[in-house]
Amino acid sequence: MDELLEKITSFRDERNWGQFHNLKDLAISLNLEASELLELFQWKSSEEAIEQNKDKLQDELADVLYYVLLMCNDLKIDPKEALLKKLQKNAEKYPVEKSYGSNKKYTELHGGTNE
C-alpha cells in the first residue's frame, strides 16, 4: 500500500497537480470516475459489460482507486486499516446467521432497529 501511495503522489507532484487536488475536488473526481465505471454497465447485462469492456473496466477501477488513495493520503487515513475496521463494523451489522444468502439491509435483519 505504501508503494502505491508513493507512486500516485509522485505522479501528482511531478506534474504540480497537488494545487488542484483539494479534498472537495478529489471527492468530485472520485464520483465522476465511479460514474464512468457505471456507464460501462448501462443497458447491458453484467456479462455483456465485462465481455465488451474488460480493458475499460480495469482503467475505470484504477481511476477510482487512484482518487480513493489520494484522499486517504491527504486525510492521513491508512486505507488498509480503514477497510479492516469497516469490515469489522459490517460483520457486526451483518452477522452470518442472520445475513447468509440474504440481500436485506441490516435494519431489516435486526427487525427495523440499528442494534
PDB file of N, CA, C and O in Angstrom, residues 5-64:
ATOM      1  N   LEU A   5       0.846   4.383  -2.693  1.00  0.00           N
ATOM      2  CA  LEU A   5       0.695   5.777  -2.277  1.00  0.00           C
ATOM      3  C   LEU A   5       1.864   6.630  -2.747  1.00  0.00           C
ATOM      4  O   LEU A   5       1.683   7.757  -3.217  1.00  0.00           O
ATOM      5  N   GLU A   6       3.051   6.071  -2.654  1.00  0.00           N
ATOM      6  CA  GLU A   6       4.246   6.794  -3.116  1.00  0.00           C
ATOM      7  C   GLU A   6       4.185   7.049  -4.615  1.00  0.00           C
ATOM      8  O   GLU A   6       4.470   8.149  -5.085  1.00  0.00           O
ATOM      9  N   LYS A   7       3.789   6.047  -5.377  1.00  0.00           N
ATOM     10  CA  LYS A   7       3.721   6.191  -6.835  1.00  0.00           C
ATOM     11  C   LYS A   7       2.676   7.228  -7.252  1.00  0.00           C
ATOM     12  O   LYS A   7       2.938   8.053  -8.129  1.00  0.00           O
ATOM     13  N   ILE A   8       1.495   7.206  -6.633  1.00  0.00           N
ATOM     14  CA  ILE A   8       0.463   8.149  -7.075  1.00  0.00           C
ATOM     15  C   ILE A   8       0.761   9.573  -6.612  1.00  0.00           C
ATOM     16  O   ILE A   8       0.488  10.523  -7.345  1.00  0.00           O
ATOM     17  N   THR A   9       1.336   9.726  -5.426  1.00  0.00           N
ATOM     18  CA  THR A   9       1.665  11.088  -5.002  1.00  0.00           C
ATOM     19  C   THR A   9       2.842  11.632  -5.802  1.00  0.00           C
ATOM     20  O   THR A   9       2.873  12.818  -6.128  1.00  0.00           O
ATOM     21  N   SER A  10       3.793  10.779  -6.165  1.00  0.00           N
ATOM     22  CA  SER A  10       4.896  11.221  -7.030  1.00  0.00           C
ATOM     23  C   SER A  10       4.377  11.628  -8.401  1.00  0.00           C
ATOM     24  O   SER A  10       4.786  12.659  -8.941  1.00  0.00           O
ATOM     25  N   PHE A  11       3.483  10.829  -8.952  1.00  0.00           N
ATOM     26  CA  PHE A  11       2.874  11.148 -10.246  1.00  0.00           C
ATOM     27  C   PHE A  11       2.207  12.521 -10.188  1.00  0.00           C
ATOM     28  O   PHE A  11       2.411  13.367 -11.046  1.00  0.00           O
ATOM     29  N   ARG A  12       1.432  12.744  -9.129  1.00  0.00           N
ATOM     30  CA  ARG A  12       0.747  14.027  -8.955  1.00  0.00           C
ATOM     31  C   ARG A  12       1.748  15.162  -8.774  1.00  0.00           C
ATOM     32  O   ARG A  12       1.654  16.202  -9.432  1.00  0.00           O
ATOM     33  N   ASP A  13       2.704  14.963  -7.902  1.00  0.00           N
ATOM     34  CA  ASP A  13       3.637  16.040  -7.564  1.00  0.00           C
ATOM     35  C   ASP A  13       4.564  16.396  -8.724  1.00  0.00           C
ATOM     36  O   ASP A  13       4.916  17.567  -8.897  1.00  0.00           O
ATOM     37  N   GLU A  14       4.948  15.408  -9.529  1.00  0.00           N
ATOM     38  CA  GLU A  14       5.796  15.683 -10.695  1.00  0.00           C
ATOM     39  C   GLU A  14       5.110  16.622 -11.682  1.00  0.00           C
ATOM     40  O   GLU A  14       5.768  17.319 -12.442  1.00  0.00           O
ATOM     41  N   ARG A  15       3.795  16.635 -11.662  1.00  0.00           N
ATOM     42  CA  ARG A  15       3.018  17.469 -12.581  1.00  0.00           C
ATOM     43  C   ARG A  15       2.464  18.728 -11.917  1.00  0.00           C
ATOM     44  O   ARG A  15       1.718  19.480 -12.519  1.00  0.00           O
ATOM     45  N   ASN A  16       2.804  18.911 -10.657  1.00  0.00           N
ATOM     46  CA  ASN A  16       2.318  20.046  -9.877  1.00  0.00           C
ATOM     47  C   ASN A  16       0.784  20.103  -9.845  1.00  0.00           C
ATOM     48  O   ASN A  16       0.181  21.170  -9.914  1.00  0.00           O
ATOM     49  N   TRP A  17       0.165  18.936  -9.746  1.00  0.00           N
ATOM     50  CA  TRP A  17      -1.286  18.868  -9.703  1.00  0.00           C
ATOM     51  C   TRP A  17      -1.835  18.957  -8.283  1.00  0.00           C
ATOM     52  O   TRP A  17      -3.046  19.093  -8.098  1.00  0.00           O
ATOM     53  N   GLY A  18      -0.962  18.872  -7.285  1.00  0.00           N
ATOM     54  CA  GLY A  18      -1.432  18.964  -5.906  1.00  0.00           C
ATOM     55  C   GLY A  18      -2.219  20.230  -5.645  1.00  0.00           C
ATOM     56  O   GLY A  18      -3.140  20.238  -4.821  1.00  0.00           O
ATOM     57  N   GLN A  19      -1.883  21.292  -6.351  1.00  0.00           N
ATOM     58  CA  GLN A  19      -2.590  22.562  -6.173  1.00  0.00           C
ATOM     59  C   GLN A  19      -4.066  22.457  -6.545  1.00  0.00           C
ATOM     60  O   GLN A  19      -4.883  23.238  -6.072  1.00  0.00           O
ATOM     61  N   PHE A  20      -4.428  21.484  -7.361  1.00  0.00           N
ATOM     62  CA  PHE A  20      -5.818  21.299  -7.780  1.00  0.00           C
ATOM     63  C   PHE A  20      -6.533  20.219  -6.966  1.00  0.00           C
ATOM     64  O   PHE A  20      -7.738  20.067  -7.083  1.00  0.00           O
ATOM     65  N   HIS A  21      -5.765  19.481  -6.179  1.00  0.00           N
ATOM     66  CA  HIS A  21      -6.300  18.294  -5.519  1.00  0.00           C
ATOM     67  C   HIS A  21      -6.730  18.552  -4.083  1.00  0.00           C
ATOM     68  O   HIS A  21      -6.301  17.866  -3.167  1.00  0.00           O
ATOM     69  N   ASN A  22      -7.604  19.511  -3.889  1.00  0.00           N
ATOM     70  CA  ASN A  22      -8.188  19.684  -2.560  1.00  0.00           C
ATOM     71  C   ASN A  22      -9.210  18.557  -2.356  1.00  0.00           C
ATOM     72  O   ASN A  22      -9.621  17.896  -3.309  1.00  0.00           O
ATOM     73  N   LEU A  23      -9.592  18.337  -1.106  1.00  0.00           N
ATOM     74  CA  LEU A  23     -10.447  17.183  -0.808  1.00  0.00           C
ATOM     75  C   LEU A  23     -11.792  17.241  -1.523  1.00  0.00           C
ATOM     76  O   LEU A  23     -12.289  16.214  -1.990  1.00  0.00           O
ATOM     77  N   LYS A  24     -12.363  18.421  -1.650  1.00  0.00           N
ATOM     78  CA  LYS A  24     -13.649  18.548  -2.340  1.00  0.00           C
ATOM     79  C   LYS A  24     -13.516  18.088  -3.788  1.00  0.00           C
ATOM     80  O   LYS A  24     -14.315  17.293  -4.279  1.00  0.00           O
ATOM     81  N   ASP A  25     -12.498  18.567  -4.473  1.00  0.00           N
ATOM     82  CA  ASP A  25     -12.336  18.206  -5.877  1.00  0.00           C
ATOM     83  C   ASP A  25     -11.914  16.750  -6.054  1.00  0.00           C
ATOM     84  O   ASP A  25     -12.274  16.116  -7.052  1.00  0.00           O
ATOM     85  N   LEU A  26     -11.175  16.205  -5.110  1.00  0.00           N
ATOM     86  CA  LEU A  26     -10.864  14.779  -5.169  1.00  0.00           C
ATOM     87  C   LEU A  26     -12.131  13.948  -5.019  1.00  0.00           C
ATOM     88  O   LEU A  26     -12.322  12.950  -5.717  1.00  0.00           O
ATOM     89  N   ALA A  27     -13.017  14.358  -4.106  1.00  0.00           N
ATOM     90  CA  ALA A  27     -14.283  13.639  -3.920  1.00  0.00           C
ATOM     91  C   ALA A  27     -15.144  13.731  -5.181  1.00  0.00           C
ATOM     92  O   ALA A  27     -15.768  12.744  -5.595  1.00  0.00           O
ATOM     93  N   ILE A  28     -15.165  14.893  -5.797  1.00  0.00           N
ATOM     94  CA  ILE A  28     -15.911  15.049  -7.047  1.00  0.00           C
ATOM     95  C   ILE A  28     -15.321  14.144  -8.123  1.00  0.00           C
ATOM     96  O   ILE A  28     -16.048  13.437  -8.841  1.00  0.00           O
ATOM     97  N   SER A  29     -14.004  14.138  -8.241  1.00  0.00           N
ATOM     98  CA  SER A  29     -13.338  13.312  -9.246  1.00  0.00           C
ATOM     99  C   SER A  29     -13.595  11.832  -8.999  1.00  0.00           C
ATOM    100  O   SER A  29     -13.808  11.058  -9.949  1.00  0.00           O
ATOM    101  N   LEU A  30     -13.594  11.425  -7.748  1.00  0.00           N
ATOM    102  CA  LEU A  30     -13.899  10.040  -7.394  1.00  0.00           C
ATOM    103  C   LEU A  30     -15.298   9.671  -7.879  1.00  0.00           C
ATOM    104  O   LEU A  30     -15.503   8.629  -8.501  1.00  0.00           O
ATOM    105  N   ASN A  31     -16.242  10.543  -7.639  1.00  0.00           N
ATOM    106  CA  ASN A  31     -17.618  10.292  -8.067  1.00  0.00           C
ATOM    107  C   ASN A  31     -17.719  10.239  -9.589  1.00  0.00           C
ATOM    108  O   ASN A  31     -18.402   9.379 -10.148  1.00  0.00           O
ATOM    109  N   LEU A  32     -17.039  11.132 -10.269  1.00  0.00           N
ATOM    110  CA  LEU A  32     -17.069  11.139 -11.735  1.00  0.00           C
ATOM    111  C   LEU A  32     -16.482   9.851 -12.306  1.00  0.00           C
ATOM    112  O   LEU A  32     -17.028   9.273 -13.255  1.00  0.00           O
ATOM    113  N   GLU A  33     -15.380   9.406 -11.741  1.00  0.00           N
ATOM    114  CA  GLU A  33     -14.765   8.165 -12.226  1.00  0.00           C
ATOM    115  C   GLU A  33     -15.655   6.962 -11.928  1.00  0.00           C
ATOM    116  O   GLU A  33     -15.773   6.049 -12.759  1.00  0.00           O
ATOM    117  N   ALA A  34     -16.302   6.957 -10.761  1.00  0.00           N
ATOM    118  CA  ALA A  34     -17.234   5.870 -10.440  1.00  0.00           C
ATOM    119  C   ALA A  34     -18.408   5.877 -11.422  1.00  0.00           C
ATOM    120  O   ALA A  34     -18.905   4.818 -11.823  1.00  0.00           O
ATOM    121  N   SER A  35     -18.838   7.065 -11.826  1.00  0.00           N
ATOM    122  CA  SER A  35     -19.910   7.169 -12.816  1.00  0.00           C
ATOM    123  C   SER A  35     -19.468   6.632 -14.174  1.00  0.00           C
ATOM    124  O   SER A  35     -20.256   6.004 -14.887  1.00  0.00           O
ATOM    125  N   GLU A  36     -18.220   6.883 -14.541  1.00  0.00           N
ATOM    126  CA  GLU A  36     -17.701   6.337 -15.795  1.00  0.00           C
ATOM    127  C   GLU A  36     -17.658   4.810 -15.741  1.00  0.00           C
ATOM    128  O   GLU A  36     -17.939   4.142 -16.734  1.00  0.00           O
ATOM    129  N   LEU A  37     -17.339   4.275 -14.586  1.00  0.00           N
ATOM    130  CA  LEU A  37     -17.376   2.827 -14.389  1.00  0.00           C
ATOM    131  C   LEU A  37     -18.807   2.318 -14.562  1.00  0.00           C
ATOM    132  O   LEU A  37     -19.054   1.346 -15.285  1.00  0.00           O
ATOM    133  N   LEU A  38     -19.732   2.982 -13.925  1.00  0.00           N
ATOM    134  CA  LEU A  38     -21.135   2.586 -14.001  1.00  0.00           C
ATOM    135  C   LEU A  38     -21.668   2.655 -15.429  1.00  0.00           C
ATOM    136  O   LEU A  38     -22.430   1.789 -15.865  1.00  0.00           O
ATOM    137  N   GLU A  39     -21.232   3.655 -16.166  1.00  0.00           N
ATOM    138  CA  GLU A  39     -21.694   3.828 -17.543  1.00  0.00           C
ATOM    139  C   GLU A  39     -21.358   2.617 -18.411  1.00  0.00           C
ATOM    140  O   GLU A  39     -22.099   2.290 -19.350  1.00  0.00           O
ATOM    141  N   LEU A  40     -20.278   1.932 -18.115  1.00  0.00           N
ATOM    142  CA  LEU A  40     -19.891   0.756 -18.897  1.00  0.00           C
ATOM    143  C   LEU A  40     -20.894  -0.388 -18.755  1.00  0.00           C
ATOM    144  O   LEU A  40     -20.940  -1.292 -19.591  1.00  0.00           O
ATOM    145  N   PHE A  41     -21.711  -0.352 -17.702  1.00  0.00           N
ATOM    146  CA  PHE A  41     -22.720  -1.383 -17.476  1.00  0.00           C
ATOM    147  C   PHE A  41     -24.109  -0.975 -17.971  1.00  0.00           C
ATOM    148  O   PHE A  41     -25.004  -1.813 -18.037  1.00  0.00           O
ATOM    149  N   GLN A  42     -24.261   0.280 -18.322  1.00  0.00           N
ATOM    150  CA  GLN A  42     -25.578   0.779 -18.710  1.00  0.00           C
ATOM    151  C   GLN A  42     -26.112   0.032 -19.931  1.00  0.00           C
ATOM    152  O   GLN A  42     -25.417  -0.118 -20.927  1.00  0.00           O
ATOM    153  N   TRP A  43     -27.353  -0.420 -19.821  1.00  0.00           N
ATOM    154  CA  TRP A  43     -28.091  -1.091 -20.894  1.00  0.00           C
ATOM    155  C   TRP A  43     -27.496  -2.444 -21.284  1.00  0.00           C
ATOM    156  O   TRP A  43     -27.734  -2.946 -22.378  1.00  0.00           O
ATOM    157  N   LYS A  44     -26.694  -3.026 -20.398  1.00  0.00           N
ATOM    158  CA  LYS A  44     -26.094  -4.323 -20.673  1.00  0.00           C
ATOM    159  C   LYS A  44     -26.251  -5.216 -19.448  1.00  0.00           C
ATOM    160  O   LYS A  44     -26.369  -4.736 -18.330  1.00  0.00           O
ATOM    161  N   SER A  45     -26.198  -6.493 -19.664  1.00  0.00           N
ATOM    162  CA  SER A  45     -26.082  -7.396 -18.520  1.00  0.00           C
ATOM    163  C   SER A  45     -24.650  -7.286 -18.001  1.00  0.00           C
ATOM    164  O   SER A  45     -23.760  -6.790 -18.702  1.00  0.00           O
ATOM    165  N   SER A  46     -24.433  -7.756 -16.808  1.00  0.00           N
ATOM    166  CA  SER A  46     -23.069  -7.742 -16.267  1.00  0.00           C
ATOM    167  C   SER A  46     -22.121  -8.499 -17.196  1.00  0.00           C
ATOM    168  O   SER A  46     -20.998  -8.042 -17.449  1.00  0.00           O
ATOM    169  N   GLU A  47     -22.575  -9.637 -17.693  1.00  0.00           N
ATOM    170  CA  GLU A  47     -21.742 -10.452 -18.564  1.00  0.00           C
ATOM    171  C   GLU A  47     -21.377  -9.702 -19.845  1.00  0.00           C
ATOM    172  O   GLU A  47     -20.226  -9.740 -20.290  1.00  0.00           O
ATOM    173  N   GLU A  48     -22.365  -9.035 -20.462  1.00  0.00           N
ATOM    174  CA  GLU A  48     -22.097  -8.271 -21.683  1.00  0.00           C
ATOM    175  C   GLU A  48     -21.102  -7.143 -21.423  1.00  0.00           C
ATOM    176  O   GLU A  48     -20.189  -6.910 -22.213  1.00  0.00           O
ATOM    177  N   ALA A  49     -21.296  -6.442 -20.312  1.00  0.00           N
ATOM    178  CA  ALA A  49     -20.412  -5.318 -19.986  1.00  0.00           C
ATOM    179  C   ALA A  49     -18.976  -5.786 -19.814  1.00  0.00           C
ATOM    180  O   ALA A  49     -18.046  -5.158 -20.317  1.00  0.00           O
ATOM    181  N   ILE A  50     -18.803  -6.891 -19.135  1.00  0.00           N
ATOM    182  CA  ILE A  50     -17.458  -7.427 -18.922  1.00  0.00           C
ATOM    183  C   ILE A  50     -16.843  -7.880 -20.240  1.00  0.00           C
ATOM    184  O   ILE A  50     -15.690  -7.561 -20.547  1.00  0.00           O
ATOM    185  N   GLU A  51     -17.628  -8.590 -21.027  1.00  0.00           N
ATOM    186  CA  GLU A  51     -17.133  -9.096 -22.308  1.00  0.00           C
ATOM    187  C   GLU A  51     -16.734  -7.958 -23.249  1.00  0.00           C
ATOM    188  O   GLU A  51     -15.704  -8.021 -23.919  1.00  0.00           O
ATOM    189  N   GLN A  52     -17.526  -6.898 -23.270  1.00  0.00           N
ATOM    190  CA  GLN A  52     -17.299  -5.797 -24.202  1.00  0.00           C
ATOM    191  C   GLN A  52     -16.300  -4.760 -23.706  1.00  0.00           C
ATOM    192  O   GLN A  52     -15.743  -4.005 -24.503  1.00  0.00           O
ATOM    193  N   ASN A  53     -16.078  -4.694 -22.392  1.00  0.00           N
ATOM    194  CA  ASN A  53     -15.342  -3.553 -21.837  1.00  0.00           C
ATOM    195  C   ASN A  53     -14.294  -3.913 -20.799  1.00  0.00           C
ATOM    196  O   ASN A  53     -13.967  -3.091 -19.948  1.00  0.00           O
ATOM    197  N   LYS A  54     -13.749  -5.102 -20.846  1.00  0.00           N
ATOM    198  CA  LYS A  54     -12.814  -5.530 -19.790  1.00  0.00           C
ATOM    199  C   LYS A  54     -11.672  -4.531 -19.581  1.00  0.00           C
ATOM    200  O   LYS A  54     -11.374  -4.149 -18.449  1.00  0.00           O
ATOM    201  N   ASP A  55     -11.036  -4.067 -20.643  1.00  0.00           N
ATOM    202  CA  ASP A  55      -9.931  -3.111 -20.508  1.00  0.00           C
ATOM    203  C   ASP A  55     -10.406  -1.780 -19.937  1.00  0.00           C
ATOM    204  O   ASP A  55      -9.737  -1.184 -19.093  1.00  0.00           O
ATOM    205  N   LYS A  56     -11.558  -1.319 -20.399  1.00  0.00           N
ATOM    206  CA  LYS A  56     -12.104  -0.056 -19.898  1.00  0.00           C
ATOM    207  C   LYS A  56     -12.504  -0.186 -18.425  1.00  0.00           C
ATOM    208  O   LYS A  56     -12.311   0.752 -17.641  1.00  0.00           O
ATOM    209  N   LEU A  57     -13.057  -1.332 -18.058  1.00  0.00           N
ATOM    210  CA  LEU A  57     -13.406  -1.566 -16.652  1.00  0.00           C
ATOM    211  C   LEU A  57     -12.154  -1.488 -15.778  1.00  0.00           C
ATOM    212  O   LEU A  57     -12.173  -0.870 -14.711  1.00  0.00           O
ATOM    213  N   GLN A  58     -11.088  -2.091 -16.238  1.00  0.00           N
ATOM    214  CA  GLN A  58      -9.829  -2.046 -15.497  1.00  0.00           C
ATOM    215  C   GLN A  58      -9.350  -0.608 -15.324  1.00  0.00           C
ATOM    216  O   GLN A  58      -8.946  -0.197 -14.233  1.00  0.00           O
ATOM    217  N   ASP A  59      -9.408   0.161 -16.404  1.00  0.00           N
ATOM    218  CA  ASP A  59      -8.965   1.556 -16.338  1.00  0.00           C
ATOM    219  C   ASP A  59      -9.822   2.383 -15.378  1.00  0.00           C
ATOM    220  O   ASP A  59      -9.300   3.185 -14.596  1.00  0.00           O
ATOM    221  N   GLU A  60     -11.138   2.207 -15.442  1.00  0.00           N
ATOM    222  CA  GLU A  60     -12.014   2.994 -14.569  1.00  0.00           C
ATOM    223  C   GLU A  60     -11.849   2.590 -13.113  1.00  0.00           C
ATOM    224  O   GLU A  60     -11.868   3.444 -12.213  1.00  0.00           O
ATOM    225  N   LEU A  61     -11.679   1.304 -12.851  1.00  0.00           N
ATOM    226  CA  LEU A  61     -11.414   0.871 -11.475  1.00  0.00           C
ATOM    227  C   LEU A  61     -10.103   1.454 -10.965  1.00  0.00           C
ATOM    228  O   LEU A  61     -10.007   1.871  -9.805  1.00  0.00           O
ATOM    229  N   ALA A  62      -9.108   1.511 -11.832  1.00  0.00           N
ATOM    230  CA  ALA A  62      -7.825   2.118 -11.445  1.00  0.00           C
ATOM    231  C   ALA A  62      -7.998   3.605 -11.140  1.00  0.00           C
ATOM    232  O   ALA A  62      -7.416   4.113 -10.178  1.00  0.00           O
ATOM    233  N   ASP A  63      -8.811   4.298 -11.940  1.00  0.00           N
ATOM    234  CA  ASP A  63      -9.071   5.719 -11.681  1.00  0.00           C
ATOM    235  C   ASP A  63      -9.759   5.918 -10.339  1.00  0.00           C
ATOM    236  O   ASP A  63      -9.411   6.826  -9.572  1.00  0.00           O
ATOM    237  N   VAL A  64     -10.731   5.072 -10.042  1.00  0.00           N
ATOM    238  CA  VAL A  64     -11.431   5.161  -8.754  1.00  0.00           C
ATOM    239  C   VAL A  64     -10.445   4.926  -7.613  1.00  0.00           C
ATOM    240  O   VAL A  64     -10.406   5.687  -6.636  1.00  0.00           O
TER     241      VAL A  64
END
